[in-house]
PDB file of C-alpha atoms in Angstrom:
ATOM      1  CA  MET D1361       3.242  15.240 -18.943  1.00 38.00           C
ATOM      2  CA  THR D1362       3.391  11.447 -19.198  1.00 41.00           C
ATOM      3  CA  ILE D1363      -0.322  10.675 -18.766  1.00 40.00           C
ATOM      4  CA  ASP D1364      -1.604   8.356 -21.471  1.00 43.00           C
ATOM      5  CA  THR D1365      -4.360  10.580 -22.838  1.00 41.00           C
ATOM      6  CA  ASP D1366      -5.669   7.811 -25.084  1.00 41.00           C
ATOM      7  CA  LEU D1367      -6.663   5.817 -22.030  1.00 40.00           C
ATOM      8  CA  VAL D1368      -7.113   8.406 -19.297  1.00 42.00           C
ATOM      9  CA  PRO D1369      -9.036  11.639 -19.015  1.00 44.00           C
ATOM     10  CA  GLN D1370      -6.816  14.241 -17.390  1.00 53.00           C
ATOM     11  CA  ARG D1371      -9.670  15.074 -15.034  1.00 70.00           C
ATOM     12  CA  SER D1372     -12.088  12.425 -13.761  1.00 73.00           C
ATOM     13  CA  THR D1373     -15.709  13.096 -14.699  1.00 80.00           C
ATOM     14  CA  HIS D1374     -17.251  10.354 -12.570  1.00 87.00           C
ATOM     15  CA  SER D1375     -20.001  11.187 -10.092  1.00 91.00           C
ATOM     16  CA  THR D1376     -19.169  11.996  -6.489  1.00 93.00           C
ATOM     17  CA  ALA D1377     -21.428   9.183  -5.293  1.00 95.00           C
ATOM     18  CA  LEU D1378     -19.595   6.580  -7.393  1.00 95.00           C
ATOM     19  CA  VAL D1379     -16.160   7.792  -6.303  1.00 95.00           C
ATOM     20  CA  PHE D1380     -17.120   7.909  -2.617  1.00 97.00           C
ATOM     21  CA  GLY D1381     -18.861   4.529  -2.834  1.00 96.00           C
ATOM     22  CA  ALA D1382     -15.856   2.889  -4.465  1.00 95.00           C
ATOM     23  CA  GLY D1383     -13.612   4.317  -1.766  1.00 94.00           C
ATOM     24  CA  ALA D1384     -15.968   3.048   0.925  1.00 94.00           C
ATOM     25  CA  VAL D1385     -15.995  -0.491  -0.488  1.00 93.00           C
ATOM     26  CA  ILE D1386     -12.189  -0.457  -0.562  1.00 92.00           C
ATOM     27  CA  GLY D1387     -12.096   0.825   2.996  1.00 89.00           C
ATOM     28  CA  VAL D1388     -14.423  -1.934   4.189  1.00 90.00           C
ATOM     29  CA  LEU D1389     -12.286  -4.626   2.540  1.00 87.00           C
ATOM     30  CA  GLY D1390      -9.145  -3.238   4.137  1.00 85.00           C
ATOM     31  CA  GLY D1391     -10.781  -2.530   7.496  1.00 82.00           C
ATOM     32  CA  MET D1392     -12.002  -6.108   7.891  1.00 81.00           C
ATOM     33  CA  ILE D1393      -8.397  -7.316   7.857  1.00 77.00           C
ATOM     34  CA  GLY D1394      -6.828  -4.329   9.612  1.00 71.00           C
ATOM     35  CA  LEU D1395      -5.209  -2.776   6.513  1.00 75.00           C
ATOM     36  CA  GLY D1396      -5.763   0.363   4.468  1.00 77.00           C
ATOM     37  CA  GLY D1397      -7.000  -1.390   1.324  1.00 86.00           C
ATOM     38  CA  ALA D1398      -4.735   0.415  -1.158  1.00 91.00           C
ATOM     39  CA  GLU D1399      -3.944  -2.854  -2.925  1.00 92.00           C
ATOM     40  CA  PHE D1400      -7.674  -3.128  -3.782  1.00 93.00           C
ATOM     41  CA  ARG D1401      -7.890   0.548  -4.772  1.00 94.00           C
ATOM     42  CA  LEU D1402      -5.204   0.344  -7.463  1.00 94.00           C
ATOM     43  CA  PRO D1403      -7.047  -1.996  -9.876  1.00 93.00           C
ATOM     44  CA  LEU D1404     -10.221   0.064  -9.451  1.00 93.00           C
ATOM     45  CA  LEU D1405      -8.375   3.242 -10.412  1.00 95.00           C
ATOM     46  CA  VAL D1406      -7.265   1.495 -13.602  1.00 93.00           C
ATOM     47  CA  GLY D1407     -10.278  -0.658 -14.457  1.00 90.00           C
ATOM     48  CA  LEU D1408     -13.248   1.368 -13.234  1.00 91.00           C
ATOM     49  CA  PHE D1409     -12.009   4.952 -13.415  1.00 93.00           C
ATOM     50  CA  GLY D1410      -9.761   4.592 -16.462  1.00 90.00           C
ATOM     51  CA  PHE D1411      -6.457   5.968 -15.196  1.00 93.00           C
ATOM     52  CA  ALA D1412      -3.244   4.793 -16.820  1.00 92.00           C
ATOM     53  CA  ALA D1413      -0.839   2.785 -14.664  1.00 93.00           C
ATOM     54  CA  LEU D1414       1.491   5.552 -13.468  1.00 95.00           C
ATOM     55  CA  SER D1415      -1.379   7.993 -12.901  1.00 94.00           C
ATOM     56  CA  ALA D1416      -3.205   5.354 -10.842  1.00 95.00           C
ATOM     57  CA  VAL D1417      -0.089   4.711  -8.749  1.00 96.00           C
ATOM     58  CA  ILE D1418       0.347   8.412  -7.973  1.00 96.00           C
ATOM     59  CA  LEU D1419      -3.310   8.868  -7.018  1.00 96.00           C
ATOM     60  CA  ASN D1420      -3.183   5.681  -4.954  1.00 96.00           C
ATOM     61  CA  LYS D1421      -0.112   6.969  -3.122  1.00 95.00           C
ATOM     62  CA  ALA D1422      -1.832  10.272  -2.309  1.00 95.00           C
ATOM     63  CA  MET D1423      -4.906   8.497  -0.926  1.00 95.00           C
ATOM     64  CA  SER D1424      -2.773   6.016   1.016  1.00 92.00           C
ATOM     65  CA  LEU D1425      -1.008   8.929   2.706  1.00 92.00           C
ATOM     66  CA  VAL D1426      -4.330  10.410   3.802  1.00 90.00           C
ATOM     67  CA  VAL D1427      -5.580   7.054   5.123  1.00 88.00           C
ATOM     68  CA  VAL D1428      -2.344   6.348   7.038  1.00 86.00           C
ATOM     69  CA  LEU D1429      -2.299   9.829   8.592  1.00 87.00           C
ATOM     70  CA  THR D1430      -5.884   9.255   9.738  1.00 84.00           C
ATOM     71  CA  ALA D1431      -5.205   5.761  11.076  1.00 78.00           C
ATOM     72  CA  LEU D1432      -1.999   6.614  12.935  1.00 76.00           C
ATOM     73  CA  PRO D1433      -3.547   8.436  15.961  1.00 77.00           C
ATOM     74  CA  ALA D1434      -6.182   5.719  16.405  1.00 71.00           C
ATOM     75  CA  ARG D1435      -3.564   2.999  16.193  1.00 69.00           C
ATOM     76  CA  LEU D1436      -1.286   4.719  18.700  1.00 69.00           C
ATOM     77  CA  ALA D1437      -4.251   5.098  21.039  1.00 69.00           C
ATOM     78  CA  ALA D1438      -4.876   1.338  20.845  1.00 68.00           C
ATOM     79  CA  VAL D1439      -1.235   0.466  21.535  1.00 72.00           C
ATOM     80  CA  PRO D1440       0.524   2.543  24.245  1.00 74.00           C
ATOM     81  CA  ALA D1441       3.070   4.958  22.785  1.00 75.00           C
ATOM     82  CA  SER D1442       5.618   3.768  25.329  1.00 78.00           C
ATOM     83  CA  GLN D1443       5.283   0.219  24.033  1.00 81.00           C
ATOM     84  CA  VAL D1444       5.878   1.362  20.466  1.00 81.00           C
ATOM     85  CA  ALA D1445       8.722   3.713  21.434  1.00 83.00           C
ATOM     86  CA  ALA D1446      10.517   0.849  23.197  1.00 88.00           C
ATOM     87  CA  HIS D1447      11.051  -0.740  19.775  1.00 89.00           C
ATOM     88  CA  TRP D1448      12.323   2.349  17.927  1.00 91.00           C
ATOM     89  CA  PRO D1449      15.518   0.519  16.791  1.00 93.00           C
ATOM     90  CA  VAL D1450      13.303  -1.810  14.727  1.00 94.00           C
ATOM     91  CA  ALA D1451      11.705   1.135  12.920  1.00 94.00           C
ATOM     92  CA  VAL D1452      15.090   2.768  12.317  1.00 95.00           C
ATOM     93  CA  ASN D1453      16.510  -0.501  11.018  1.00 96.00           C
ATOM     94  CA  LEU D1454      13.718  -0.933   8.463  1.00 97.00           C
ATOM     95  CA  LEU D1455      13.705   2.759   7.514  1.00 97.00           C
ATOM     96  CA  ALA D1456      17.406   2.557   6.648  1.00 96.00           C
ATOM     97  CA  GLY D1457      16.370   0.377   3.726  1.00 97.00           C
ATOM     98  CA  SER D1458      12.807   1.455   3.004  1.00 97.00           C
ATOM     99  CA  LEU D1459      13.603   5.135   2.388  1.00 98.00           C
ATOM    100  CA  LEU D1460      16.176   4.198  -0.251  1.00 98.00           C
ATOM    101  CA  GLY D1461      13.799   1.591  -1.676  1.00 98.00           C
ATOM    102  CA  ALA D1462      10.959   4.103  -1.934  1.00 98.00           C
ATOM    103  CA  TRP D1463      13.095   6.566  -3.903  1.00 98.00           C
ATOM    104  CA  ALA D1464      14.421   3.806  -6.161  1.00 98.00           C
ATOM    105  CA  GLY D1465      10.979   2.247  -6.706  1.00 97.00           C
ATOM    106  CA  ALA D1466       9.379   5.562  -7.663  1.00 97.00           C
ATOM    107  CA  SER D1467      12.282   6.306 -10.019  1.00 97.00           C
ATOM    108  CA  TRP D1468      11.890   2.926 -11.726  1.00 97.00           C
ATOM    109  CA  ALA D1469       8.111   3.332 -12.046  1.00 96.00           C
ATOM    110  CA  ILE D1470       8.534   6.709 -13.733  1.00 95.00           C
ATOM    111  CA  ARG D1471      11.012   5.298 -16.252  1.00 95.00           C
ATOM    112  CA  MET D1472       9.074   2.131 -17.108  1.00 94.00           C
ATOM    113  CA  ARG D1473       7.087   1.853 -20.300  1.00 93.00           C
ATOM    114  CA  SER D1474       3.370   1.776 -19.551  1.00 91.00           C
ATOM    115  CA  ALA D1475       2.981  -1.834 -20.753  1.00 92.00           C
ATOM    116  CA  THR D1476       5.851  -2.947 -18.525  1.00 94.00           C
ATOM    117  CA  LEU D1477       4.441  -1.145 -15.494  1.00 95.00           C
ATOM    118  CA  TYR D1478       1.088  -2.915 -15.902  1.00 95.00           C
ATOM    119  CA  LYS D1479       2.854  -6.284 -15.838  1.00 96.00           C
ATOM    120  CA  VAL D1480       4.993  -5.320 -12.832  1.00 96.00           C
ATOM    121  CA  LEU D1481       1.882  -4.187 -10.969  1.00 96.00           C
ATOM    122  CA  ALA D1482       0.175  -7.480 -11.819  1.00 95.00           C
ATOM    123  CA  ALA D1483       3.118  -9.447 -10.423  1.00 96.00           C
ATOM    124  CA  LEU D1484       3.113  -7.353  -7.243  1.00 95.00           C
ATOM    125  CA  MET D1485      -0.617  -7.970  -6.814  1.00 95.00           C
ATOM    126  CA  VAL D1486       0.149 -11.689  -6.767  1.00 95.00           C
ATOM    127  CA  LEU D1487       2.825 -11.012  -4.127  1.00 93.00           C
ATOM    128  CA  MET D1488       0.272  -9.111  -2.026  1.00 92.00           C
ATOM    129  CA  ALA D1489      -2.199 -11.990  -2.301  1.00 92.00           C
ATOM    130  CA  ALA D1490       0.481 -14.419  -1.092  1.00 91.00           C
ATOM    131  CA  ALA D1491       1.452 -12.103   1.789  1.00 88.00           C
ATOM    132  CA  LEU D1492      -2.216 -11.801   2.777  1.00 87.00           C
ATOM    133  CA  LEU D1493      -2.653 -15.567   2.903  1.00 87.00           C
ATOM    134  CA  VAL D1494       0.562 -16.173   4.836  1.00 84.00           C
ATOM    135  CA  THR D1495      -0.024 -13.412   7.379  1.00 79.00           C
ATOM    136  CA  HIS D1496      -3.664 -14.181   8.154  1.00 74.00           C
ATOM    137  CA  THR D1497      -3.971 -17.959   7.763  1.00 75.00           C
ATOM    138  CA  THR D1498      -0.750 -19.182   9.344  1.00 76.00           C
ATOM    139  CA  THR D1499       0.942 -18.689  12.679  1.00 75.00           C
ATOM    140  CA  LEU D1500       4.061 -16.674  12.049  1.00 70.00           C
ATOM    141  CA  GLY D1501       7.113 -17.842  13.904  1.00 72.00           C
ATOM    142  CA  THR D1502      10.389 -15.966  14.103  1.00 75.00           C
ATOM    143  CA  LEU D1503      13.638 -16.393  12.233  1.00 76.00           C
ATOM    144  CA  ASP D1504      16.320 -17.236  14.741  1.00 76.00           C
ATOM    145  CA  LEU D1505      18.947 -14.947  13.250  1.00 79.00           C
ATOM    146  CA  PRO D1506      22.099 -13.883  15.091  1.00 82.00           C
ATOM    147  CA  PRO D1507      22.254 -10.141  15.913  1.00 79.00           C
ATOM    148  CA  TRP D1508      24.911  -9.517  13.253  1.00 80.00           C
ATOM    149  CA  ALA D1509      22.562 -10.845  10.546  1.00 87.00           C
ATOM    150  CA  ARG D1510      19.331  -9.261  11.803  1.00 89.00           C
ATOM    151  CA  VAL D1511      20.316  -5.642  11.144  1.00 91.00           C
ATOM    152  CA  PRO D1512      21.429  -6.083   7.503  1.00 94.00           C
ATOM    153  CA  GLY D1513      18.442  -8.399   7.009  1.00 94.00           C
ATOM    154  CA  GLY D1514      16.156  -5.587   8.163  1.00 95.00           C
ATOM    155  CA  VAL D1515      17.813  -3.103   5.797  1.00 96.00           C
ATOM    156  CA  VAL D1516      17.468  -5.460   2.811  1.00 96.00           C
ATOM    157  CA  ALA D1517      13.847  -6.302   3.695  1.00 96.00           C
ATOM    158  CA  GLY D1518      13.077  -2.607   4.182  1.00 97.00           C
ATOM    159  CA  PHE D1519      14.552  -1.768   0.786  1.00 98.00           C
ATOM    160  CA  GLY D1520      12.414  -4.381  -0.951  1.00 97.00           C
ATOM    161  CA  ILE D1521       9.268  -3.238   0.868  1.00 96.00           C
ATOM    162  CA  GLY D1522      10.029   0.393   0.008  1.00 97.00           C
ATOM    163  CA  VAL D1523      10.339  -0.507  -3.677  1.00 97.00           C
ATOM    164  CA  VAL D1524       7.045  -2.430  -3.714  1.00 96.00           C
ATOM    165  CA  ALA D1525       5.184   0.277  -1.770  1.00 96.00           C
ATOM    166  CA  ALA D1526       6.441   3.019  -4.093  1.00 97.00           C
ATOM    167  CA  ILE D1527       5.623   1.174  -7.314  1.00 96.00           C
ATOM    168  CA  MET D1528       2.109   0.214  -6.162  1.00 96.00           C
ATOM    169  CA  GLY D1529       1.306   3.399  -4.282  1.00 94.00           C
ATOM    170  CA  VAL D1530       0.511   1.473  -1.079  1.00 93.00           C
ATOM    171  CA  ALA D1531       1.590   1.821   2.545  1.00 89.00           C
ATOM    172  CA  GLY D1532       3.219  -1.605   2.582  1.00 89.00           C
ATOM    173  CA  GLY D1533       1.739  -2.892   5.833  1.00 86.00           C
ATOM    174  CA  GLU D1534       0.951  -6.235   4.196  1.00 87.00           C
ATOM    175  CA  LEU D1535       4.700  -6.835   3.926  1.00 92.00           C
ATOM    176  CA  LEU D1536       5.984  -4.809   6.886  1.00 92.00           C
ATOM    177  CA  ILE D1537       3.933  -6.584   9.552  1.00 89.00           C
ATOM    178  CA  PRO D1538       5.093 -10.158   8.780  1.00 90.00           C
ATOM    179  CA  THR D1539       8.655  -8.868   8.315  1.00 92.00           C
ATOM    180  CA  ILE D1540       8.651  -7.290  11.787  1.00 92.00           C
ATOM    181  CA  VAL D1541       7.226 -10.457  13.323  1.00 89.00           C
ATOM    182  CA  LEU D1542       9.665 -12.773  11.533  1.00 90.00           C
ATOM    183  CA  LEU D1543      12.842 -10.730  11.943  1.00 91.00           C
ATOM    184  CA  PHE D1544      12.314  -9.030  15.288  1.00 90.00           C
ATOM    185  CA  ALA D1545       9.976 -11.425  17.144  1.00 86.00           C
ATOM    186  CA  LEU D1546       7.338  -8.798  18.014  1.00 87.00           C
ATOM    187  CA  ASP D1547       3.635  -9.501  18.428  1.00 83.00           C
ATOM    188  CA  ILE D1548       1.331  -8.616  15.525  1.00 80.00           C
ATOM    189  CA  LYS D1549      -0.387  -5.759  17.402  1.00 80.00           C
ATOM    190  CA  THR D1550       2.889  -3.964  18.091  1.00 85.00           C
ATOM    191  CA  ALA D1551       4.112  -4.797  14.578  1.00 86.00           C
ATOM    192  CA  GLY D1552       1.008  -3.124  13.129  1.00 83.00           C
ATOM    193  CA  SER D1553       1.746   0.140  14.949  1.00 84.00           C
ATOM    194  CA  LEU D1554       5.427   0.066  14.016  1.00 89.00           C
ATOM    195  CA  SER D1555       4.508  -0.595  10.401  1.00 89.00           C
ATOM    196  CA  LEU D1556       2.580   2.699  10.284  1.00 86.00           C
ATOM    197  CA  LEU D1557       5.575   4.575  11.694  1.00 89.00           C
ATOM    198  CA  VAL D1558       7.780   3.050   8.995  1.00 94.00           C
ATOM    199  CA  SER D1559       5.186   3.483   6.243  1.00 93.00           C
ATOM    200  CA  LEU D1560       4.629   7.212   6.691  1.00 92.00           C
ATOM    201  CA  PRO D1561       8.168   8.508   6.008  1.00 95.00           C
ATOM    202  CA  THR D1562       8.631   5.831   3.353  1.00 96.00           C
ATOM    203  CA  MET D1563       5.511   7.012   1.538  1.00 95.00           C
ATOM    204  CA  LEU D1564       6.570  10.654   1.832  1.00 95.00           C
ATOM    205  CA  VAL D1565       9.890   9.872   0.136  1.00 97.00           C
ATOM    206  CA  ALA D1566       8.157   8.098  -2.769  1.00 96.00           C
ATOM    207  CA  PHE D1567       5.639  10.942  -2.988  1.00 94.00           C
ATOM    208  CA  ALA D1568       8.465  13.495  -3.156  1.00 95.00           C
ATOM    209  CA  ARG D1569      10.118  11.528  -5.975  1.00 96.00           C
ATOM    210  CA  TYR D1570       6.885  11.324  -7.961  1.00 96.00           C
ATOM    211  CA  SER D1571       6.334  15.066  -7.490  1.00 94.00           C
ATOM    212  CA  ARG D1572       9.437  15.731  -9.601  1.00 93.00           C
ATOM    213  CA  ASP D1573       7.909  14.056 -12.669  1.00 92.00           C
ATOM    214  CA  GLY D1574       5.439  15.586 -15.125  1.00 89.00           C
ATOM    215  CA  SER D1575       2.960  12.767 -14.515  1.00 89.00           C
ATOM    216  CA  PHE D1576       2.412  14.172 -10.999  1.00 93.00           C
ATOM    217  CA  ALA D1577       0.101  16.732 -12.642  1.00 92.00           C
ATOM    218  CA  VAL D1578      -2.624  14.070 -12.590  1.00 93.00           C
ATOM    219  CA  LEU D1579      -2.974  14.710  -8.854  1.00 93.00           C
ATOM    220  CA  GLY D1580      -3.533  18.431  -9.303  1.00 91.00           C
ATOM    221  CA  ALA D1581      -6.129  17.725 -11.978  1.00 92.00           C
ATOM    222  CA  ASN D1582      -7.982  15.288  -9.708  1.00 95.00           C
ATOM    223  CA  LEU D1583      -7.756  16.778  -6.212  1.00 94.00           C
ATOM    224  CA  ARG D1584     -11.510  16.567  -5.664  1.00 94.00           C
ATOM    225  CA  PHE D1585     -11.606  12.982  -6.929  1.00 96.00           C
ATOM    226  CA  THR D1586      -8.725  12.091  -4.594  1.00 95.00           C
ATOM    227  CA  ALA D1587     -10.300  13.770  -1.562  1.00 95.00           C
ATOM    228  CA  VAL D1588     -13.707  12.154  -2.127  1.00 96.00           C
ATOM    229  CA  MET D1589     -12.303   8.651  -2.616  1.00 96.00           C
ATOM    230  CA  ALA D1590      -9.978   9.025   0.380  1.00 95.00           C
ATOM    231  CA  ALA D1591     -12.933  10.143   2.508  1.00 95.00           C
ATOM    232  CA  GLY D1592     -14.884   7.105   1.347  1.00 95.00           C
ATOM    233  CA  SER D1593     -11.941   4.861   2.194  1.00 93.00           C
ATOM    234  CA  ILE D1594     -11.727   6.274   5.722  1.00 91.00           C
ATOM    235  CA  VAL D1595     -15.470   5.852   6.353  1.00 92.00           C
ATOM    236  CA  GLY D1596     -15.318   2.353   4.903  1.00 90.00           C
ATOM    237  CA  ALA D1597     -12.292   1.442   7.033  1.00 86.00           C
ATOM    238  CA  VAL D1598     -14.215   2.406  10.180  1.00 84.00           C
ATOM    239  CA  LEU D1599     -17.150   0.250   9.076  1.00 88.00           C
ATOM    240  CA  GLY D1600     -14.789  -2.569   8.146  1.00 84.00           C
ATOM    241  CA  GLY D1601     -13.209  -2.360  11.582  1.00 77.00           C
ATOM    242  CA  LEU D1602     -16.650  -2.804  13.158  1.00 80.00           C
ATOM    243  CA  LEU D1603     -17.143  -5.895  10.985  1.00 78.00           C
ATOM    244  CA  LEU D1604     -13.809  -7.345  12.141  1.00 70.00           C
ATOM    245  CA  GLY D1605     -14.421 -10.946  13.191  1.00 68.00           C
ATOM    246  CA  VAL D1606     -17.926 -11.132  11.677  1.00 74.00           C
ATOM    247  CA  PHE D1607     -16.609 -13.172   8.757  1.00 77.00           C
ATOM    248  CA  PRO D1608     -14.269 -16.076   9.618  1.00 79.00           C
ATOM    249  CA  ASP D1609     -10.718 -15.635   8.308  1.00 75.00           C
ATOM    250  CA  LEU D1610     -10.861 -19.017   6.565  1.00 80.00           C
ATOM    251  CA  VAL D1611     -13.592 -17.563   4.320  1.00 82.00           C
ATOM    252  CA  LEU D1612     -12.650 -13.882   4.171  1.00 85.00           C
ATOM    253  CA  ILE D1613      -8.901 -14.107   3.506  1.00 86.00           C
ATOM    254  CA  PRO D1614      -9.049 -16.569   0.564  1.00 90.00           C
ATOM    255  CA  ALA D1615     -11.887 -14.497  -0.944  1.00 90.00           C
ATOM    256  CA  LEU D1616      -9.807 -11.310  -0.734  1.00 90.00           C
ATOM    257  CA  ALA D1617      -6.775 -13.139  -2.136  1.00 91.00           C
ATOM    258  CA  VAL D1618      -8.882 -14.260  -5.107  1.00 93.00           C
ATOM    259  CA  ILE D1619      -9.940 -10.632  -5.679  1.00 92.00           C
ATOM    260  CA  LEU D1620      -6.273  -9.632  -5.791  1.00 93.00           C
ATOM    261  CA  LEU D1621      -5.414 -12.470  -8.190  1.00 95.00           C
ATOM    262  CA  VAL D1622      -8.283 -11.616 -10.541  1.00 93.00           C
ATOM    263  CA  SER D1623      -7.184  -7.982 -10.430  1.00 93.00           C
ATOM    264  CA  ALA D1624      -3.640  -9.062 -11.260  1.00 94.00           C
ATOM    265  CA  VAL D1625      -4.834 -10.933 -14.341  1.00 94.00           C
ATOM    266  CA  LYS D1626      -6.850  -7.923 -15.513  1.00 91.00           C
ATOM    267  CA  LEU D1627      -3.902  -5.577 -14.983  1.00 92.00           C
ATOM    268  CA  ALA D1628      -1.590  -7.876 -16.938  1.00 91.00           C
ATOM    269  CA  ARG D1629      -4.077  -8.045 -19.836  1.00 88.00           C
ATOM    270  CA  HIS D1630      -4.594  -4.289 -19.680  1.00 81.00           C
ATOM    271  CA  GLY D1631      -0.916  -3.804 -20.365  1.00 60.00           C
TER     272      GLY D1631
END
């Protein structure tokens, strides 16, 4: 087992109320911007609950799966299934890269030294902050690529997103949505639904790769912790969705980006 026992208890001993409350706060933050909030959950798993980097990633991935599975029916109800199905080639194009990227990213995370993984996670948090700012504070255009370049571009982008999602334990919607808009000229609402369809199999592949490593035992030792925090995240996401539009994006998005940047600094120092 590769859990760093000097830093992490094999089984969390934190109170149910604290775990649920932390999940709810994460859910609210994600719900207010239409995302799952896994990028905010990761630093909490490390900083507040004391899990080592790889353990936190695996737990984050498990909770992200639960949140995505819960969000998918609601999202498909909001956007007609026929509208999403009409763009199935886009999903297939991205999946051709993201499934390989997810397997590769999980493999790299398992092999990294703990100190290196902390620094990689910190760098990816900065990337997420940048993606958040670009997606929510600017009007995304489209890249006028010829058809022969769009397909390989989608595979390469999917691979990169799969790697990032696997290493961080997130769904990857922060990167998938702008990629779909830029490469395939779809509206953000449709892109959001397609991103969930791409995220789910991508996450399952990364999850399967992590399950082959001894560090996966952290999930079995913390099933109750995982279920309680995931439940809090789902409740919080619903509340965050109700608060959508209450706070202006010009205030909310920079504030959330700052949270990600501060978390990145703490993760880098932790390593």
